[in-house]
Amino acid sequence: MTASTTKPAGKKVTCPTCLDTFVWDESEPLEYSPRDGKYKPAEPPAAGNPEKEKDARRRWYVRCPNPSHDSPEHHLPVMYADYNDPLVVALVGRPRSGKTHLVVAMIRELLHSPAAGRAGLRAHALDYYQHVTFKRNYLDPFENGQRLPGTRNEAGTYLASLVVECGQVKRPLVFFDVAGEDFRNSENTRLTRFLVNAGALLFVEDAPHVFRNSAEERDLRDDPSLTGPVRATNEFVWEAVSRLPSGGRHLPTAIALTKSDRLRYVRPVDRWIRHDPGGQVSPEQLLAESRDLYALLSAGSSSMVKLYHEFERCTMHFVSATGSAVANDDRFPVGIRPLRVLTPLLALFAMSGVITGPQVDLVGR
């Protein structure tokens, strides 16, 4: 490889898959073959043509050394080292709370919605082949109105190579969504280790667990916890909070009430769930929404109101990833219509410095 295509020696990066930090070395780049799913040594173009070198580099990978030796072999795009470490958004919530649908809806909006553009955001895939797989397994079924499978008991990241740009800010964005029950399993320390490297937190609670009259027959059949005594405490969330490292309370935090479409005729939910902010980041509106959700959760005796006081900067949001409930055939009969899913992400971007401006410092305060 020529010197012009390599990154300066000694740069340290954090892998979004295993979360290990290591010294970057792309002296032995690899190329991925989708035909056989294998990586092979790359063949650099002839020296002297910077454009060809740049184009070739977009398709190269390096094998992560995984110093902890606790993950299966995995690779990173060579372009990953062109950016600062990623913003890791940790998604935390109970099983079947809609976390998977929410993160897929967020990514869909970030990539394709006019609202993201109006917020000054641009997003693209850093790892082309990984994004193709993500699109096939999650985005396309979601677009077609199919119910998505829950988080599998593995590394838990659905998209580790999205790049978000806003003005001069360019950062990889990683969503980690680990199965809720894994927070209560002491043997799954690797799966929950992402909390240590999280740059922002997104806590999820679903409407049926706060207001049982919003639960539908399918909910009651799939989730045994909805048929037992009302339990206001979300133990999955509090287990995750207890595992946060020192200083974790300083992390930008958002709380999302998923499946809020079930409460569309309830005040003050109706005010918010029917209104699309269109990419606007307004500290005043975010505070008003937080106050309304706080009051609603207080009326439902939810412990999520206590969570609001655990962090220095926090916002609360009414969201619906699909806009309606799933039918017995695992499809959404009227298709999917995400409601306000971009709003908590924009709030996290404002609190983490991705979105800048004269008033963003007021978000979450």
mmCIF file of C-alpha atoms in Angstrom:
data_model
loop_
_atom_site.group_PDB
_atom_site.id
_atom_site.type_symbol
_atom_site.label_atom_id
_atom_site.label_comp_id
_atom_site.label_asym_id
_atom_site.label_seq_id
_atom_site.Cartn_x
_atom_site.Cartn_y
_atom_site.Cartn_z
ATOM 1 C CA MET A 1 0.000 0.000 0.000
ATOM 2 C CA THR A 2 1.244 3.487 -0.771
ATOM 3 C CA ALA A 3 1.787 6.036 1.962
ATOM 4 C CA SER A 4 -0.950 8.271 0.597
ATOM 5 C CA THR A 5 -3.632 5.702 1.342
ATOM 6 C CA THR A 6 -2.713 4.933 4.944
ATOM 7 C CA LYS A 7 -3.695 6.678 8.143
ATOM 8 C CA PRO A 8 -0.969 8.072 10.414
ATOM 9 C CA ALA A 9 0.509 5.391 12.615
ATOM 10 C CA GLY A 10 -0.469 5.435 16.258
ATOM 11 C CA LYS A 11 -4.094 6.571 15.969
ATOM 12 C CA LYS A 12 -6.291 4.810 18.510
ATOM 13 C CA VAL A 13 -9.848 3.824 17.648
ATOM 14 C CA THR A 14 -12.676 2.078 19.466
ATOM 15 C CA CYS A 15 -14.362 -0.781 17.650
ATOM 16 C CA PRO A 16 -18.171 -0.404 17.620
ATOM 17 C CA THR A 17 -18.651 -4.181 17.631
ATOM 18 C CA CYS A 18 -16.416 -5.437 20.450
ATOM 19 C CA LEU A 19 -15.826 -1.997 22.037
ATOM 20 C CA ASP A 20 -12.091 -2.625 22.373
ATOM 21 C CA THR A 21 -9.655 0.252 21.810
ATOM 22 C CA PHE A 22 -6.577 -0.450 19.721
ATOM 23 C CA VAL A 23 -3.939 1.227 17.560
ATOM 24 C CA TRP A 24 -5.203 1.489 13.991
ATOM 25 C CA ASP A 25 -3.213 -0.391 11.355
ATOM 26 C CA GLU A 26 -4.358 -0.630 7.761
ATOM 27 C CA SER A 27 -1.058 -1.772 6.306
ATOM 28 C CA GLU A 28 -2.715 -5.064 5.311
ATOM 29 C CA PRO A 29 -6.120 -4.089 3.922
ATOM 30 C CA LEU A 30 -8.730 -6.677 2.979
ATOM 31 C CA GLU A 31 -11.456 -6.819 0.368
ATOM 32 C CA TYR A 32 -14.837 -8.430 0.995
ATOM 33 C CA SER A 33 -16.342 -10.866 -1.483
ATOM 34 C CA PRO A 34 -20.155 -10.979 -1.216
ATOM 35 C CA ARG A 35 -20.117 -14.091 -3.377
ATOM 36 C CA ASP A 36 -18.501 -16.309 -0.757
ATOM 37 C CA GLY A 37 -18.737 -14.014 2.272
ATOM 38 C CA LYS A 38 -14.978 -14.010 2.825
ATOM 39 C CA TYR A 39 -12.276 -11.388 3.190
ATOM 40 C CA LYS A 40 -9.107 -11.571 1.115
ATOM 41 C CA PRO A 41 -5.996 -9.387 0.799
ATOM 42 C CA ALA A 42 -6.725 -6.235 -1.169
ATOM 43 C CA GLU A 43 -4.863 -5.358 -4.331
ATOM 44 C CA PRO A 44 -3.972 -1.644 -4.185
ATOM 45 C CA PRO A 45 -4.052 0.225 -7.507
ATOM 46 C CA ALA A 46 -0.857 1.399 -9.103
ATOM 47 C CA ALA A 47 0.730 4.325 -7.298
ATOM 48 C CA GLY A 48 0.392 7.794 -8.718
ATOM 49 C CA ASN A 49 -3.384 8.017 -9.183
ATOM 50 C CA PRO A 50 -4.895 9.507 -6.005
ATOM 51 C CA GLU A 51 -8.479 9.190 -7.255
ATOM 52 C CA LYS A 52 -8.125 5.463 -7.902
ATOM 53 C CA GLU A 53 -6.464 5.009 -4.535
ATOM 54 C CA LYS A 54 -9.286 6.886 -2.831
ATOM 55 C CA ASP A 55 -11.933 4.857 -4.632
ATOM 56 C CA ALA A 56 -10.225 1.568 -3.779
ATOM 57 C CA ARG A 57 -9.939 2.530 -0.138
ATOM 58 C CA ARG A 58 -13.714 2.860 0.137
ATOM 59 C CA ARG A 59 -13.986 -0.890 -0.417
ATOM 60 C CA TRP A 60 -11.258 -1.971 1.983
ATOM 61 C CA TYR A 61 -11.497 -3.417 5.462
ATOM 62 C CA VAL A 62 -9.196 -4.233 8.343
ATOM 63 C CA ARG A 63 -9.605 -7.086 10.781
ATOM 64 C CA CYS A 64 -10.249 -5.889 14.302
ATOM 65 C CA PRO A 65 -7.568 -7.377 16.585
ATOM 66 C CA ASN A 66 -10.119 -7.594 19.438
ATOM 67 C CA PRO A 67 -7.490 -7.374 22.209
ATOM 68 C CA SER A 68 -9.977 -8.766 24.733
ATOM 69 C CA HIS A 69 -10.470 -11.886 22.594
ATOM 70 C CA ASP A 70 -14.131 -12.023 23.561
ATOM 71 C CA SER A 71 -15.847 -11.661 20.180
ATOM 72 C CA PRO A 72 -16.039 -13.614 16.924
ATOM 73 C CA GLU A 73 -13.806 -12.354 14.122
ATOM 74 C CA HIS A 74 -15.078 -9.093 12.697
ATOM 75 C CA HIS A 75 -13.878 -6.319 10.404
ATOM 76 C CA LEU A 76 -14.057 -2.550 10.094
ATOM 77 C CA PRO A 77 -14.160 -0.435 6.940
ATOM 78 C CA VAL A 78 -10.855 1.318 6.347
ATOM 79 C CA MET A 79 -12.794 4.595 6.093
ATOM 80 C CA TYR A 80 -13.824 4.147 9.731
ATOM 81 C CA ALA A 81 -10.499 5.614 10.839
ATOM 82 C CA ASP A 82 -11.189 8.826 8.927
ATOM 83 C CA TYR A 83 -13.588 9.936 11.654
ATOM 84 C CA ASN A 84 -13.530 10.420 15.392
ATOM 85 C CA ASP A 85 -14.886 7.627 17.567
ATOM 86 C CA PRO A 86 -18.591 6.949 17.005
ATOM 87 C CA LEU A 87 -21.510 8.275 18.970
ATOM 88 C CA VAL A 88 -22.806 5.109 20.608
ATOM 89 C CA VAL A 89 -26.513 5.337 21.418
ATOM 90 C CA ALA A 90 -27.461 2.682 23.973
ATOM 91 C CA LEU A 91 -31.068 1.533 23.628
ATOM 92 C CA VAL A 92 -32.410 0.241 26.953
ATOM 93 C CA GLY A 93 -35.820 -1.250 27.708
ATOM 94 C CA ARG A 94 -37.827 -4.299 28.614
ATOM 95 C CA PRO A 95 -38.391 -7.164 26.136
ATOM 96 C CA ARG A 96 -41.137 -6.559 23.558
ATOM 97 C CA SER A 97 -41.200 -2.824 24.236
ATOM 98 C CA GLY A 98 -40.650 -2.010 20.570
ATOM 99 C CA LYS A 99 -36.953 -1.110 20.705
ATOM 100 C CA THR A 100 -36.091 -2.873 17.452
ATOM 101 C CA HIS A 101 -38.906 -1.229 15.508
ATOM 102 C CA LEU A 102 -38.009 2.136 17.008
ATOM 103 C CA VAL A 103 -34.335 2.046 16.046
ATOM 104 C CA VAL A 104 -35.164 0.839 12.516
ATOM 105 C CA ALA A 105 -37.731 3.627 12.158
ATOM 106 C CA MET A 106 -35.167 6.152 13.391
ATOM 107 C CA ILE A 107 -32.554 5.007 10.893
ATOM 108 C CA ARG A 108 -35.139 5.075 8.101
ATOM 109 C CA GLU A 109 -36.071 8.663 8.949
ATOM 110 C CA LEU A 110 -32.454 9.709 9.300
ATOM 111 C CA LEU A 111 -31.562 8.320 5.889
ATOM 112 C CA HIS A 112 -34.608 9.326 3.889
ATOM 113 C CA SER A 113 -36.924 11.843 5.568
ATOM 114 C CA PRO A 114 -37.138 15.528 4.580
ATOM 115 C CA ALA A 115 -37.249 16.320 8.311
ATOM 116 C CA ALA A 116 -33.666 15.142 8.750
ATOM 117 C CA GLY A 117 -32.588 17.447 5.942
ATOM 118 C CA ARG A 118 -34.433 20.385 7.471
ATOM 119 C CA ALA A 119 -32.538 19.713 10.691
ATOM 120 C CA GLY A 120 -29.311 20.097 8.710
ATOM 121 C CA LEU A 121 -28.495 16.392 8.849
ATOM 122 C CA ARG A 122 -27.101 14.112 6.197
ATOM 123 C CA ALA A 123 -26.522 10.426 6.746
ATOM 124 C CA HIS A 124 -24.968 7.659 4.716
ATOM 125 C CA ALA A 125 -23.673 4.150 5.199
ATOM 126 C CA LEU A 126 -19.982 3.813 5.918
ATOM 127 C CA ASP A 127 -19.937 0.044 5.404
ATOM 128 C CA TYR A 128 -21.713 -0.635 2.114
ATOM 129 C CA TYR A 129 -22.033 -4.402 2.496
ATOM 130 C CA GLN A 130 -23.223 -4.224 6.076
ATOM 131 C CA HIS A 131 -25.852 -1.692 5.073
ATOM 132 C CA VAL A 132 -27.078 -3.957 2.275
ATOM 133 C CA THR A 133 -27.589 -6.704 4.854
ATOM 134 C CA PHE A 134 -29.309 -4.326 7.265
ATOM 135 C CA LYS A 135 -31.601 -3.114 4.498
ATOM 136 C CA ARG A 136 -32.503 -6.646 3.467
ATOM 137 C CA ASN A 137 -33.119 -7.923 7.004
ATOM 138 C CA TYR A 138 -34.713 -4.883 8.620
ATOM 139 C CA LEU A 139 -35.484 -1.849 6.470
ATOM 140 C CA ASP A 140 -37.195 -3.678 3.607
ATOM 141 C CA PRO A 141 -39.423 -5.877 5.815
ATOM 142 C CA PHE A 142 -40.270 -2.814 7.897
ATOM 143 C CA GLU A 143 -41.214 -0.847 4.781
ATOM 144 C CA ASN A 144 -43.394 -3.760 3.677
ATOM 145 C CA GLY A 145 -45.339 -3.744 6.923
ATOM 146 C CA GLN A 146 -43.839 -6.878 8.447
ATOM 147 C CA ARG A 147 -43.234 -7.343 12.139
ATOM 148 C CA LEU A 148 -39.514 -7.460 12.905
ATOM 149 C CA PRO A 149 -37.887 -10.079 15.136
ATOM 150 C CA GLY A 150 -36.769 -8.969 18.565
ATOM 151 C CA THR A 151 -33.167 -8.430 19.552
ATOM 152 C CA ARG A 152 -31.143 -11.587 19.212
ATOM 153 C CA ASN A 153 -28.805 -12.736 21.935
ATOM 154 C CA GLU A 154 -25.619 -11.537 20.264
ATOM 155 C CA ALA A 155 -23.517 -8.413 19.797
ATOM 156 C CA GLY A 156 -26.713 -6.405 19.448
ATOM 157 C CA THR A 157 -25.731 -3.675 17.015
ATOM 158 C CA TYR A 158 -28.004 -3.250 14.003
ATOM 159 C CA LEU A 159 -26.029 -0.567 12.236
ATOM 160 C CA ALA A 160 -22.430 0.120 13.176
ATOM 161 C CA SER A 161 -21.333 2.147 10.178
ATOM 162 C CA LEU A 162 -23.733 5.015 9.619
ATOM 163 C CA VAL A 163 -22.068 8.403 9.275
ATOM 164 C CA VAL A 164 -24.003 11.494 10.329
ATOM 165 C CA GLU A 165 -22.998 14.929 9.075
ATOM 166 C CA CYS A 166 -24.246 18.268 10.338
ATOM 167 C CA GLY A 167 -22.263 21.284 9.219
ATOM 168 C CA GLN A 168 -18.637 20.649 10.118
ATOM 169 C CA VAL A 169 -19.517 17.720 12.385
ATOM 170 C CA LYS A 170 -19.008 14.244 10.913
ATOM 171 C CA ARG A 171 -19.371 11.231 13.201
ATOM 172 C CA PRO A 172 -20.134 7.545 12.881
ATOM 173 C CA LEU A 173 -23.360 6.636 14.658
ATOM 174 C CA VAL A 174 -23.899 3.276 16.342
ATOM 175 C CA PHE A 175 -27.120 1.978 17.859
ATOM 176 C CA PHE A 176 -26.764 -0.807 20.410
ATOM 177 C CA ASP A 177 -29.964 -2.667 21.175
ATOM 178 C CA VAL A 178 -29.452 -5.563 23.568
ATOM 179 C CA ALA A 179 -32.273 -7.902 24.596
ATOM 180 C CA GLY A 180 -33.855 -6.595 27.791
ATOM 181 C CA GLU A 181 -33.457 -9.831 29.709
ATOM 182 C CA ASP A 182 -29.682 -9.732 29.163
ATOM 183 C CA PHE A 183 -29.372 -6.886 31.653
ATOM 184 C CA ARG A 184 -30.473 -9.303 34.352
ATOM 185 C CA ASN A 185 -28.090 -12.080 33.325
ATOM 186 C CA SER A 186 -24.769 -11.712 35.117
ATOM 187 C CA GLU A 187 -23.100 -13.990 32.550
ATOM 188 C CA ASN A 188 -23.807 -11.596 29.680
ATOM 189 C CA THR A 189 -21.304 -8.939 30.693
ATOM 190 C CA ARG A 190 -19.981 -8.733 27.119
ATOM 191 C CA LEU A 191 -23.416 -7.903 25.749
ATOM 192 C CA THR A 192 -24.046 -5.159 28.287
ATOM 193 C CA ARG A 193 -20.527 -3.757 28.147
ATOM 194 C CA PHE A 194 -21.682 -1.248 25.560
ATOM 195 C CA LEU A 195 -23.000 0.850 28.451
ATOM 196 C CA VAL A 196 -19.404 1.624 29.397
ATOM 197 C CA ASN A 197 -18.725 3.214 25.995
ATOM 198 C CA ALA A 198 -22.147 4.764 25.456
ATOM 199 C CA GLY A 199 -22.179 8.396 24.397
ATOM 200 C CA ALA A 200 -25.948 8.768 24.758
ATOM 201 C CA LEU A 201 -28.793 6.787 26.315
ATOM 202 C CA LEU A 202 -32.272 6.101 24.967
ATOM 203 C CA PHE A 203 -34.579 4.494 27.530
ATOM 204 C CA VAL A 204 -37.734 2.870 26.214
ATOM 205 C CA GLU A 205 -41.023 2.077 27.931
ATOM 206 C CA ASP A 206 -44.164 1.008 26.110
ATOM 207 C CA ALA A 207 -47.655 2.379 26.648
ATOM 208 C CA PRO A 208 -49.325 -0.961 27.555
ATOM 209 C CA HIS A 209 -47.031 -1.404 30.567
ATOM 210 C CA VAL A 210 -47.992 2.010 31.912
ATOM 211 C CA PHE A 211 -51.659 2.022 30.899
ATOM 212 C CA ARG A 212 -53.036 -1.512 30.769
ATOM 213 C CA ASN A 213 -56.199 -0.419 28.986
ATOM 214 C CA SER A 214 -54.022 0.342 25.942
ATOM 215 C CA ALA A 215 -52.928 -3.308 25.685
ATOM 216 C CA GLU A 216 -54.499 -5.289 22.866
ATOM 217 C CA GLU A 217 -55.261 -9.002 22.693
ATOM 218 C CA ARG A 218 -52.020 -9.724 20.842
ATOM 219 C CA ASP A 219 -50.037 -7.883 23.532
ATOM 220 C CA LEU A 220 -51.613 -9.922 26.302
ATOM 221 C CA ARG A 221 -50.923 -13.177 24.488
ATOM 222 C CA ASP A 222 -47.292 -12.394 23.650
ATOM 223 C CA ASP A 223 -46.262 -10.722 26.899
ATOM 224 C CA PRO A 224 -47.129 -12.635 30.096
ATOM 225 C CA SER A 225 -46.069 -9.671 32.242
ATOM 226 C CA LEU A 226 -49.139 -7.765 31.027
ATOM 227 C CA THR A 227 -51.538 -10.307 32.532
ATOM 228 C CA GLY A 228 -50.041 -10.210 36.028
ATOM 229 C CA PRO A 229 -50.291 -7.526 38.699
ATOM 230 C CA VAL A 230 -49.470 -4.016 37.587
ATOM 231 C CA ARG A 231 -45.793 -3.357 38.228
ATOM 232 C CA ALA A 232 -44.765 0.247 37.954
ATOM 233 C CA THR A 233 -41.037 -0.528 38.090
ATOM 234 C CA ASN A 234 -39.150 -1.320 34.898
ATOM 235 C CA GLU A 235 -36.465 -3.553 36.379
ATOM 236 C CA PHE A 236 -34.655 -3.864 33.050
ATOM 237 C CA VAL A 237 -34.068 -0.126 32.938
ATOM 238 C CA TRP A 238 -32.898 0.112 36.524
ATOM 239 C CA GLU A 239 -30.541 -2.831 36.119
ATOM 240 C CA ALA A 240 -28.935 -0.974 33.207
ATOM 241 C CA VAL A 241 -28.711 2.239 35.237
ATOM 242 C CA SER A 242 -26.950 0.359 38.021
ATOM 243 C CA ARG A 243 -24.307 -0.793 35.533
ATOM 244 C CA LEU A 244 -23.453 2.663 34.250
ATOM 245 C CA PRO A 245 -19.839 3.642 34.914
ATOM 246 C CA SER A 246 -18.867 6.546 37.115
ATOM 247 C CA GLY A 247 -19.994 9.708 35.397
ATOM 248 C CA GLY A 248 -22.778 7.946 33.505
ATOM 249 C CA ARG A 249 -25.303 10.409 34.858
ATOM 250 C CA HIS A 250 -23.663 13.072 32.690
ATOM 251 C CA LEU A 251 -24.644 11.286 29.468
ATOM 252 C CA PRO A 252 -27.246 12.871 27.161
ATOM 253 C CA THR A 253 -30.456 10.937 27.782
ATOM 254 C CA ALA A 254 -33.874 10.584 26.196
ATOM 255 C CA ILE A 255 -36.895 8.615 27.405
ATOM 256 C CA ALA A 256 -39.359 7.388 24.769
ATOM 257 C CA LEU A 257 -42.868 6.069 25.386
ATOM 258 C CA THR A 258 -43.303 3.658 22.489
ATOM 259 C CA LYS A 259 -46.673 2.594 21.063
ATOM 260 C CA SER A 260 -48.031 6.027 21.956
ATOM 261 C CA ASP A 261 -50.456 5.685 19.043
ATOM 262 C CA ARG A 262 -52.541 3.569 21.457
ATOM 263 C CA LEU A 263 -53.105 6.775 23.451
ATOM 264 C CA ARG A 264 -53.895 9.047 20.516
ATOM 265 C CA TYR A 265 -57.275 10.025 21.996
ATOM 266 C CA VAL A 266 -55.880 10.718 25.457
ATOM 267 C CA ARG A 267 -54.836 14.193 26.489
ATOM 268 C CA PRO A 268 -52.137 15.440 26.299
ATOM 269 C CA VAL A 269 -50.881 12.619 24.029
ATOM 270 C CA ASP A 270 -53.198 13.716 21.221
ATOM 271 C CA ARG A 271 -51.491 17.105 21.108
ATOM 272 C CA TRP A 272 -48.102 15.552 20.389
ATOM 273 C CA ILE A 273 -48.679 12.330 18.501
ATOM 274 C CA ARG A 274 -50.653 14.128 15.792
ATOM 275 C CA HIS A 275 -47.986 16.815 15.347
ATOM 276 C CA ASP A 276 -44.849 16.326 13.277
ATOM 277 C CA PRO A 277 -42.172 18.851 14.278
ATOM 278 C CA GLY A 278 -40.597 18.473 10.836
ATOM 279 C CA GLY A 279 -37.010 18.372 12.021
ATOM 280 C CA GLN A 280 -37.284 21.430 14.244
ATOM 281 C CA VAL A 281 -35.154 21.355 17.391
ATOM 282 C CA SER A 282 -36.911 23.682 19.819
ATOM 283 C CA PRO A 283 -35.827 23.607 23.483
ATOM 284 C CA GLU A 284 -39.192 25.091 24.463
ATOM 285 C CA GLN A 285 -41.202 22.429 22.625
ATOM 286 C CA LEU A 286 -38.976 19.628 23.895
ATOM 287 C CA LEU A 287 -39.434 20.868 27.461
ATOM 288 C CA ALA A 288 -43.212 21.104 27.011
ATOM 289 C CA GLU A 289 -43.360 17.549 25.646
ATOM 290 C CA SER A 290 -41.185 16.317 28.505
ATOM 291 C CA ARG A 291 -43.490 17.953 31.050
ATOM 292 C CA ASP A 292 -46.583 16.383 29.510
ATOM 293 C CA LEU A 293 -45.089 12.901 29.379
ATOM 294 C CA TYR A 294 -43.729 13.300 32.906
ATOM 295 C CA ALA A 295 -47.217 14.144 34.162
ATOM 296 C CA LEU A 296 -48.751 11.220 32.283
ATOM 297 C CA LEU A 297 -46.193 8.743 33.616
ATOM 298 C CA SER A 298 -46.717 10.100 37.117
ATOM 299 C CA ALA A 299 -50.439 9.432 36.786
ATOM 300 C CA GLY A 300 -49.585 5.880 35.754
ATOM 301 C CA SER A 301 -47.248 5.464 38.738
ATOM 302 C CA SER A 302 -44.363 4.641 36.419
ATOM 303 C CA SER A 303 -40.833 4.595 37.807
ATOM 304 C CA MET A 304 -39.682 6.248 34.574
ATOM 305 C CA VAL A 305 -40.413 9.631 36.177
ATOM 306 C CA LYS A 306 -37.650 8.930 38.679
ATOM 307 C CA LEU A 307 -35.347 8.157 35.763
ATOM 308 C CA TYR A 308 -35.836 11.696 34.476
ATOM 309 C CA HIS A 309 -34.083 13.030 37.586
ATOM 310 C CA GLU A 310 -31.163 10.607 37.344
ATOM 311 C CA PHE A 311 -29.445 12.491 34.506
ATOM 312 C CA GLU A 312 -28.225 16.044 34.087
ATOM 313 C CA ARG A 313 -29.738 16.454 30.616
ATOM 314 C CA CYS A 314 -32.827 14.472 29.705
ATOM 315 C CA THR A 315 -35.840 14.771 27.406
ATOM 316 C CA MET A 316 -39.060 12.721 27.245
ATOM 317 C CA HIS A 317 -40.971 11.820 24.091
ATOM 318 C CA PHE A 318 -44.191 10.318 22.755
ATOM 319 C CA VAL A 319 -43.319 8.036 19.816
ATOM 320 C CA SER A 320 -44.778 5.274 17.691
ATOM 321 C CA ALA A 321 -42.495 3.300 15.400
ATOM 322 C CA THR A 322 -45.310 1.832 13.308
ATOM 323 C CA GLY A 323 -48.406 3.961 13.941
ATOM 324 C CA SER A 324 -50.623 0.950 14.655
ATOM 325 C CA ALA A 325 -50.665 -2.475 16.285
ATOM 326 C CA VAL A 326 -49.522 -5.646 14.546
ATOM 327 C CA ALA A 327 -52.153 -8.172 13.444
ATOM 328 C CA ASN A 328 -52.174 -11.907 14.137
ATOM 329 C CA ASP A 329 -50.394 -12.595 10.847
ATOM 330 C CA ASP A 330 -47.371 -10.548 12.007
ATOM 331 C CA ARG A 331 -48.156 -7.737 9.628
ATOM 332 C CA PHE A 332 -49.297 -4.162 10.093
ATOM 333 C CA PRO A 333 -52.599 -4.101 8.151
ATOM 334 C CA VAL A 334 -52.421 -0.449 7.107
ATOM 335 C CA GLY A 335 -48.661 -0.396 6.662
ATOM 336 C CA ILE A 336 -46.223 1.492 8.837
ATOM 337 C CA ARG A 337 -46.504 5.158 9.704
ATOM 338 C CA PRO A 338 -43.805 6.206 12.176
ATOM 339 C CA LEU A 339 -44.815 9.066 14.443
ATOM 340 C CA ARG A 340 -42.270 11.445 16.027
ATOM 341 C CA VAL A 341 -39.476 8.847 15.970
ATOM 342 C CA LEU A 342 -36.873 11.372 14.829
ATOM 343 C CA THR A 343 -37.548 13.766 17.720
ATOM 344 C CA PRO A 344 -35.712 11.878 20.506
ATOM 345 C CA LEU A 345 -32.782 11.295 18.168
ATOM 346 C CA LEU A 346 -32.589 15.000 17.322
ATOM 347 C CA ALA A 347 -32.654 15.783 21.037
ATOM 348 C CA LEU A 348 -29.768 13.380 21.644
ATOM 349 C CA PHE A 349 -27.852 14.909 18.727
ATOM 350 C CA ALA A 350 -28.347 18.370 20.224
ATOM 351 C CA MET A 351 -27.195 17.252 23.668
ATOM 352 C CA SER A 352 -24.157 15.386 22.293
ATOM 353 C CA GLY A 353 -22.883 18.140 20.005
ATOM 354 C CA VAL A 354 -23.808 16.651 16.634
ATOM 355 C CA ILE A 355 -26.335 19.433 16.089
ATOM 356 C CA THR A 356 -25.016 22.861 16.996
ATOM 357 C CA GLY A 357 -26.652 26.250 17.272
ATOM 358 C CA PRO A 358 -27.397 29.133 19.604
ATOM 359 C CA GLN A 359 -30.109 27.341 21.618
ATOM 360 C CA VAL A 360 -29.134 23.677 21.571
ATOM 361 C CA ASP A 361 -27.354 24.053 24.917
ATOM 362 C CA LEU A 362 -30.804 24.475 26.458
ATOM 363 C CA VAL A 363 -32.075 21.089 25.252
ATOM 364 C CA GLY A 364 -32.619 18.681 28.126
ATOM 365 C CA ARG A 365 -32.040 21.233 30.867
#
